[in-house]
Coordinates of C-alpha atoms in Angstrom, one line a residue:
X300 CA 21.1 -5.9 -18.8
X301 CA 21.6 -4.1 -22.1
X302 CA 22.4 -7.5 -23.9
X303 CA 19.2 -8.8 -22.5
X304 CA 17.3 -6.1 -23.4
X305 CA 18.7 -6.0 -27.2
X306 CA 17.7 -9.3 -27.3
X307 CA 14.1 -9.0 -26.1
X308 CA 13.7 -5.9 -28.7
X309 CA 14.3 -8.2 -31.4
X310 CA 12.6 -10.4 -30.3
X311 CA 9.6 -8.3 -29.6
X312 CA 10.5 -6.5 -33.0
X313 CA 10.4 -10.2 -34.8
X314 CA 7.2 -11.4 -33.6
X315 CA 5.3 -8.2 -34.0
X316 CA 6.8 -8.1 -38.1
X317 CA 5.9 -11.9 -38.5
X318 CA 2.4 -10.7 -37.5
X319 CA 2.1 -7.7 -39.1
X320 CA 0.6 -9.0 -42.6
X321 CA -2.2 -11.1 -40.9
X322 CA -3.4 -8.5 -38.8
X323 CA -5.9 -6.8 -40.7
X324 CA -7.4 -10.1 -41.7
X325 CA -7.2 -10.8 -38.0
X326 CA -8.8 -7.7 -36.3
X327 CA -11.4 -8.3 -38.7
X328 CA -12.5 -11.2 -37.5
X329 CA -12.1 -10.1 -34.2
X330 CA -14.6 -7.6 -34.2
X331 CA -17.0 -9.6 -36.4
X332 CA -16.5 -12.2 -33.6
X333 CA -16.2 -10.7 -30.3
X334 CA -18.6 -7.3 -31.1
X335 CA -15.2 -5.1 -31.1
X336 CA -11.9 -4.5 -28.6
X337 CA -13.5 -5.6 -25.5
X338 CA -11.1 -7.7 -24.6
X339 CA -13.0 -10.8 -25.2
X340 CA -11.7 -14.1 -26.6
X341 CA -9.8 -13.5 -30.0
X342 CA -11.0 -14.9 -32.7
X343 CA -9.4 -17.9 -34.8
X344 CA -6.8 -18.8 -32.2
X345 CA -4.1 -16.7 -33.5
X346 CA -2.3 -15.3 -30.4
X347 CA -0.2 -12.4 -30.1
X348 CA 3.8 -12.9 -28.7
X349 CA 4.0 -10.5 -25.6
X350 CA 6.1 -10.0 -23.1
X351 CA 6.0 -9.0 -19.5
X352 CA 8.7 -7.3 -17.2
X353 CA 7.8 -7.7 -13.2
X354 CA 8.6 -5.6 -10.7
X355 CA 11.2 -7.8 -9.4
X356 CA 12.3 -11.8 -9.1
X357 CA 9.2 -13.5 -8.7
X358 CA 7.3 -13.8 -5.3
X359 CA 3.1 -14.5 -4.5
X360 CA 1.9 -11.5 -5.9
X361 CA 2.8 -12.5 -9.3
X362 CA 1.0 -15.9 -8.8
X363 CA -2.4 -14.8 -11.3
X364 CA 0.3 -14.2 -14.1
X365 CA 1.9 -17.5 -14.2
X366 CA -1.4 -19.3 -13.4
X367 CA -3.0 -17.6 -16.1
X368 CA -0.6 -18.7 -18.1
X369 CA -1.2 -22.2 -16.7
X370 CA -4.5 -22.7 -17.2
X371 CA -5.1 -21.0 -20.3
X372 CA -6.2 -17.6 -19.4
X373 CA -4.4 -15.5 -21.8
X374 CA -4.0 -18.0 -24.9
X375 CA -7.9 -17.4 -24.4
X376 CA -7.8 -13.8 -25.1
X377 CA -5.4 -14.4 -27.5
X378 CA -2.1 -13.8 -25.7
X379 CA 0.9 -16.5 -25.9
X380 CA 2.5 -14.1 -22.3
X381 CA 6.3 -14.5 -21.7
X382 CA 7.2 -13.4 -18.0
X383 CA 10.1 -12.0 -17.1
X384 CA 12.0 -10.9 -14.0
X385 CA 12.7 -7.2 -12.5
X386 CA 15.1 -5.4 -11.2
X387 CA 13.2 -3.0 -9.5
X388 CA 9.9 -1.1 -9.7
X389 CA 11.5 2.1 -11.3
X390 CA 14.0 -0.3 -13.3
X391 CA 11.0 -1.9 -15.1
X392 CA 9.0 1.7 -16.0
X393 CA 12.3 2.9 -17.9
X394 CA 12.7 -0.6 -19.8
X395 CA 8.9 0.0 -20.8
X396 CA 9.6 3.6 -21.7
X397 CA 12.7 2.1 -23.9
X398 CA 10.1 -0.4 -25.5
X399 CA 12.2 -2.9 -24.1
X400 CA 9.4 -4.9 -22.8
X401 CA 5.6 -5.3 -24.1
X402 CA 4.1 -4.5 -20.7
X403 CA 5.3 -3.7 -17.1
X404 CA 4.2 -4.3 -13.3
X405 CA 5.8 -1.7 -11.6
X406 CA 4.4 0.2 -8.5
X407 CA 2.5 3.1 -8.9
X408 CA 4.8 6.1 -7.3
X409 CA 7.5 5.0 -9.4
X410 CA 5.5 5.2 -12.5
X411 CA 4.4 8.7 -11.6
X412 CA 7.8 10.0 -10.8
X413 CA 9.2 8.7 -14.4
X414 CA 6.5 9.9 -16.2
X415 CA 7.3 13.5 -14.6
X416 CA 11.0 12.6 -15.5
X417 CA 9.4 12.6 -19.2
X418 CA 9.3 8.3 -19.7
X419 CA 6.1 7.9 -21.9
X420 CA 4.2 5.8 -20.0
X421 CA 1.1 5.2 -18.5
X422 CA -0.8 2.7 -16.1
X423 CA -4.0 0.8 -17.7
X424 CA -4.8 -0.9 -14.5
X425 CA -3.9 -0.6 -10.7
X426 CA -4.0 -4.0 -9.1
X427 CA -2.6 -3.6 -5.6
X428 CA -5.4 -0.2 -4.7
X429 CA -4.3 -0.2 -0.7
X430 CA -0.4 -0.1 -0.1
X431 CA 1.5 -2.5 1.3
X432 CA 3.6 0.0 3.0
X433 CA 4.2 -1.1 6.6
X434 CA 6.6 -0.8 9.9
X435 CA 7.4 -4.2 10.3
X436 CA 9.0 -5.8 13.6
X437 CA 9.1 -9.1 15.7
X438 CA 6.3 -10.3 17.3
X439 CA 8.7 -11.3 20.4
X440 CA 9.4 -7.6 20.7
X441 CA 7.4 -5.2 23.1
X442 CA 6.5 -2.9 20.6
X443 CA 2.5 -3.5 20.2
X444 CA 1.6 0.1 19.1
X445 CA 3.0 3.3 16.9
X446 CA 3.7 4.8 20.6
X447 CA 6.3 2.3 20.8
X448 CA 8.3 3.3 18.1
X449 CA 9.8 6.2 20.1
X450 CA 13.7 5.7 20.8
X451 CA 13.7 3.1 18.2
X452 CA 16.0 2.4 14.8
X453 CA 14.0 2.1 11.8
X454 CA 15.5 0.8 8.9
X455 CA 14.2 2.8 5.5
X456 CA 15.6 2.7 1.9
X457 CA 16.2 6.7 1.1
X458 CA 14.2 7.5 -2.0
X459 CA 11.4 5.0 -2.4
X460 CA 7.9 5.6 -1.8
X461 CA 7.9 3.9 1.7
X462 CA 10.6 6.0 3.0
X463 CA 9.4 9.7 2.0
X464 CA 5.6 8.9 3.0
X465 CA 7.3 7.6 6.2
X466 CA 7.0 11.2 8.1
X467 CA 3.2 11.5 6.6
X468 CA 2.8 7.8 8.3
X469 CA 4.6 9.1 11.8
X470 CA 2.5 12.8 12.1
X471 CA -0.8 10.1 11.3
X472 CA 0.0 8.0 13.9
X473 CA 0.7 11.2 16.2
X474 CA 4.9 11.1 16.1
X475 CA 7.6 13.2 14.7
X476 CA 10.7 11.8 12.9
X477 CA 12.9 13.0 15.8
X478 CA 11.1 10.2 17.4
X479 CA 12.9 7.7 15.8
X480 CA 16.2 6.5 14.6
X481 CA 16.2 5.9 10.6
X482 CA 19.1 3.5 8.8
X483 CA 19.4 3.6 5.8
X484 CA 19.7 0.3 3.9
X485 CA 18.8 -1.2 0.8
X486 CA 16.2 -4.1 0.6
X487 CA 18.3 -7.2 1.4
X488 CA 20.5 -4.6 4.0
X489 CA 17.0 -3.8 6.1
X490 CA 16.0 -8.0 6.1
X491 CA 19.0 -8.7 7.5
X492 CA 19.6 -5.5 10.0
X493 CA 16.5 -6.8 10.9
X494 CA 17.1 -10.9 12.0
X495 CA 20.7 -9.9 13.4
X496 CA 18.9 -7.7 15.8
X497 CA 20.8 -4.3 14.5
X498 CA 17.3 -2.5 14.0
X499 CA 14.2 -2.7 16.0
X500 CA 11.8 -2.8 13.1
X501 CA 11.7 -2.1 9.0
X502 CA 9.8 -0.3 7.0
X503 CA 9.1 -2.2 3.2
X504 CA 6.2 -3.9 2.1
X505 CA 4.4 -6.2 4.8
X506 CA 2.8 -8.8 2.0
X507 CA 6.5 -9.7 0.6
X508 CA 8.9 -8.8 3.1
X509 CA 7.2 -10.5 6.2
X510 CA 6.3 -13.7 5.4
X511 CA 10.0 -13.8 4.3
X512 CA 11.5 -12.8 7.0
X513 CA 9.6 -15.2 9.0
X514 CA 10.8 -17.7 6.7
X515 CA 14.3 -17.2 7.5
X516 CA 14.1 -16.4 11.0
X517 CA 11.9 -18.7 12.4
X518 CA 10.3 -15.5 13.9
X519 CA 6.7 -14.3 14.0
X520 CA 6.5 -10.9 11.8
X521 CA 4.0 -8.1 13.0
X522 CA 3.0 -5.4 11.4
X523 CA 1.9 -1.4 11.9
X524 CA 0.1 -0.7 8.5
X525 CA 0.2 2.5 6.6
X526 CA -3.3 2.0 5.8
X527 CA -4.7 1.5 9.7
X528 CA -3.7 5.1 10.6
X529 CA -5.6 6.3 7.4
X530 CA -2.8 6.6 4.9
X531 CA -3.1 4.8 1.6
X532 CA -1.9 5.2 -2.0
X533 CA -1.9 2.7 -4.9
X534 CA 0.7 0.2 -5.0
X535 CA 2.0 -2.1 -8.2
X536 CA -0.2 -2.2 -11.7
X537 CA 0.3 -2.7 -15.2
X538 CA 1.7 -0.1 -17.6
X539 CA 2.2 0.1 -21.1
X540 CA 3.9 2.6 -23.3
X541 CA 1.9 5.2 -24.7
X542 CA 2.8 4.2 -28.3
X543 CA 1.4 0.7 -27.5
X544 CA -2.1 2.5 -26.2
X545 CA -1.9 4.4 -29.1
X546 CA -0.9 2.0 -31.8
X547 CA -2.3 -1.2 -30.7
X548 CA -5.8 -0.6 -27.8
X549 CA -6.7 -4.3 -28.7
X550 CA -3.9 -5.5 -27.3
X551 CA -3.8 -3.4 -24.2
X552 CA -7.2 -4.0 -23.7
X553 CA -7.1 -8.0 -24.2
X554 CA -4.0 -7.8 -22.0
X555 CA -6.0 -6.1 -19.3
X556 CA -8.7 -8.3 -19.3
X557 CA -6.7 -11.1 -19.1
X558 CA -5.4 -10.0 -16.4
X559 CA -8.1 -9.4 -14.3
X560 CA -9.4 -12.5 -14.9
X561 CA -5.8 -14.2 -13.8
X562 CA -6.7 -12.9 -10.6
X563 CA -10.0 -13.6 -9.9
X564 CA -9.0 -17.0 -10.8
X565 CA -5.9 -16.9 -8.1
X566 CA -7.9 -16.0 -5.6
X567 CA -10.6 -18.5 -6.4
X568 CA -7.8 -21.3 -6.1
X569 CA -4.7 -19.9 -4.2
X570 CA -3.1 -23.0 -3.8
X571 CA -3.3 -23.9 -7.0
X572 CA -1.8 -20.1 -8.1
X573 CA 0.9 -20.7 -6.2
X574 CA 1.9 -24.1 -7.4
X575 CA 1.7 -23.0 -10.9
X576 CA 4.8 -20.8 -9.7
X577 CA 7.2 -24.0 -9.2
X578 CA 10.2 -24.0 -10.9
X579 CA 10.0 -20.4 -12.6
X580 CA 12.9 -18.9 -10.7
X581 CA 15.5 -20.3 -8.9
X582 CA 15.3 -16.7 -6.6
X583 CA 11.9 -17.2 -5.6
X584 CA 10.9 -18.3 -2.2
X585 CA 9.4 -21.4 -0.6
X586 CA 5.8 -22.6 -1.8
X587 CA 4.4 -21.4 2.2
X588 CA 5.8 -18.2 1.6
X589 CA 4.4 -17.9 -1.6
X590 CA 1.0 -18.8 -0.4
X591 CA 1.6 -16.2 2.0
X592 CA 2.9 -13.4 0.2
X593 CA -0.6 -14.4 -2.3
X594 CA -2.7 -14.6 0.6
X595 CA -1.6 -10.6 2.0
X596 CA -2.1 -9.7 -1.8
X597 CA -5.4 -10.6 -2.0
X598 CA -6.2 -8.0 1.0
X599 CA -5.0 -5.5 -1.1
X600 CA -7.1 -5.8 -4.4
X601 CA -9.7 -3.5 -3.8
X602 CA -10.6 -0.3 -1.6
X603 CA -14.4 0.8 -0.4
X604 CA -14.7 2.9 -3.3
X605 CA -14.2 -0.4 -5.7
X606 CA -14.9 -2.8 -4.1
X607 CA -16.9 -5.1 -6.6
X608 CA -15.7 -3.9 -9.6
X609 CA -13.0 -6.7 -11.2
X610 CA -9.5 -6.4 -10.1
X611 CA -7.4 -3.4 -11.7
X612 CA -10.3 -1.6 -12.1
X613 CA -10.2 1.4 -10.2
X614 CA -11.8 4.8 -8.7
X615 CA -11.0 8.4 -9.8
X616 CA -11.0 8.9 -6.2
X617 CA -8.2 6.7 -5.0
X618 CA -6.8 8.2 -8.0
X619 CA -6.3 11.7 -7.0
X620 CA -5.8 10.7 -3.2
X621 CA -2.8 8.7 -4.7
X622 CA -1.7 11.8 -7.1
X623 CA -2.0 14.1 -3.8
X624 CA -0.4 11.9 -1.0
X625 CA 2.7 11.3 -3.8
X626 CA 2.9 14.8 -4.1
X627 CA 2.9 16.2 -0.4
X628 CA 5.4 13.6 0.0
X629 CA 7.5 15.2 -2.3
X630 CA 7.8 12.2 -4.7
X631 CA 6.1 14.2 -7.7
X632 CA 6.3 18.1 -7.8
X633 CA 2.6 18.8 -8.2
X634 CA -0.7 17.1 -8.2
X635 CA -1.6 17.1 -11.8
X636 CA -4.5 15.3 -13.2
X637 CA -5.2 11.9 -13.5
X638 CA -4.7 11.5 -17.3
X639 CA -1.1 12.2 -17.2
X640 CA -0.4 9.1 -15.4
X641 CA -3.3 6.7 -16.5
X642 CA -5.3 5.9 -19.1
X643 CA -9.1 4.6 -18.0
X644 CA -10.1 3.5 -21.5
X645 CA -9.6 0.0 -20.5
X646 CA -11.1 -0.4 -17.0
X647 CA -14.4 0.6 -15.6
X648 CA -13.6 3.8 -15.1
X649 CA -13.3 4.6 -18.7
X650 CA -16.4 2.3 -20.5

């Protein structure tokens, strides 16, 4: 890891010097052309190197990026993207903290418990507003309902964001955590506790985990969603060091732009988002399970209080139901205000 990252510094390091001379000339034009750092089209065709770290090995919700790279969408806003793999939402915030990386799509409770930890960061745009969060069990089973969980073994991954709003899902859907069994596993551990039959059901998220666990089973997955017993929190987004907000708002804003138009375009062609996927990782799933995992993303864009606006652009609302729900969980240590996690000066919320 450290070898990769040394070398993605320097290379980050490289490209931003070899640009450093025409950028004056550059943002000139820019503004001259596109009426300032909207985010619009840059001008001349000069593109910016950046790079991208994902929240993990590659799966359907990252279809928009690679099709956006695929048809054009950020060369348009002057962007030449480079995508790179994860190891893990919190993983990802750190390497963006280290300036390892350009950008990040990490989830959201992670990025809030680093940037209490003290890793400058923020999010410029939450993607994924309703979580994915959800108890997830064989469809051959006869559990059908959150009453059925009693007596049952859970596995859970002890310190992620699933796992401590867990006992918030359970008093929601009227149970107790002495109600149930919880093993703790890690992510590959609870798949396959799961297909061997030595748990009853999983908790992880239902939009990448299902699909593949169908996959590989040959199994119909059901689910028991966070959301349908009124609990909700934002899940994965983009984030960007606060140096890069600082130094260089063009660039964050034409990154976030580009963005959201990557995945209007996905979900205007899904198929075609999903294809432009083949052959970028040799750990990502088959092209049905892609489509699927894209397919449950798209249900996950937006909540009633922005629905409409363009994807990543989000409410102050959500926002502090997020902040709160993190913090009774006891993920962060207090509910403090939006601005320390998130900076609205690229998204709806803050034009």
């Amino acid at each position: 890891m450290a070898t990769r990252e040394s070398r993605t510094t320097q290379y980050r390091t490289a490209s931003r010097s070899a640009l450093t001379a025409l950028a004056a000339g550059v943002s000139a034009l820019a503004l001259v052309a596109c009426g300032g750092g909207d985010g619009e089209t840059a001008a001349s065709g000069d593109t910016d190197a950046v790079t991208l770290q994902l929240n993990w090995y590659p799966y359907g919700e990252h279809a928009p990026f690679y099709y956006g790279v695929e048809e054009g969408i950020f060369e348009e806003h002057g962007i030449d993207l480079t995508i790179e793999a994860g190891q893990g939402s919190a993983r990802t915030v750190q390497a963006i903290g280290q300036q390892s990386f350009d950008f990040g799509w990490a989830d959201t409770p992670a990025l809030l418990a680093n940037v209490d930890e003290g890793v400058d960061v923020r999010s410029v745009g939450v993607y994924l507003q309703s979580t994915p969060a959800a108890v997830q069990y064989f469809a051959e089973t006869d559990i059908s309902g959150p009453d059925d969980l009693k007596g049952r073994t859970i596995a859970v991954s002890a310190g992620d964001a699933v796992t401590l709003t867990f006992p918030m899902y359970l008093e929601a859907v009227g149970l107790t955590e002495d109600d149930v069994e919880q093993q703790n596993l890690d992510s590959a551990g609870k798949n396959a506790a799961l297909i061997s039959g030595q748990v009853d059901a999983l908790i992880g998220f239902g939009h990448d985990q299902g699909p593949k666990i169908s996959a590989e089973s040959g199994k119909e997955v059901n689910y028991l969603r966070y959301s349908d017993a009124g609990l909700s929190f934002f899940s994965n987004g983009l984030l960007a060091h606060s140096s890069t907000i600082a130094d260089d708002p063009d660039l964050v804003q034409r990154m976030v732009t580009a963005t959201s138009a990557a995945f209007t375009a996905a979900q205007e062609a899904p198929e075609d988002a999903v294809a432009s996927m083949e052959g970028q990782n040799p750990q990502m799933p088959s092209g049905e399970v892609l489509l699927e995992q894209w397919q449950g993303t798209i249900e996950l864009l937006h909540t009633e209080n922005s629905e409409g606006l363009e994807p990543g652009h989000t409410s102050e609302e959500d926002w502090r139901q997020t902040i709160e729900v993190l913090a009774e969980a006891g993920l962060i240590n207090e509910a403090k205000e939006t601005g320390t996690y998130f900076d609205a000066s690229f998204t709806t919320e803050g034009q």
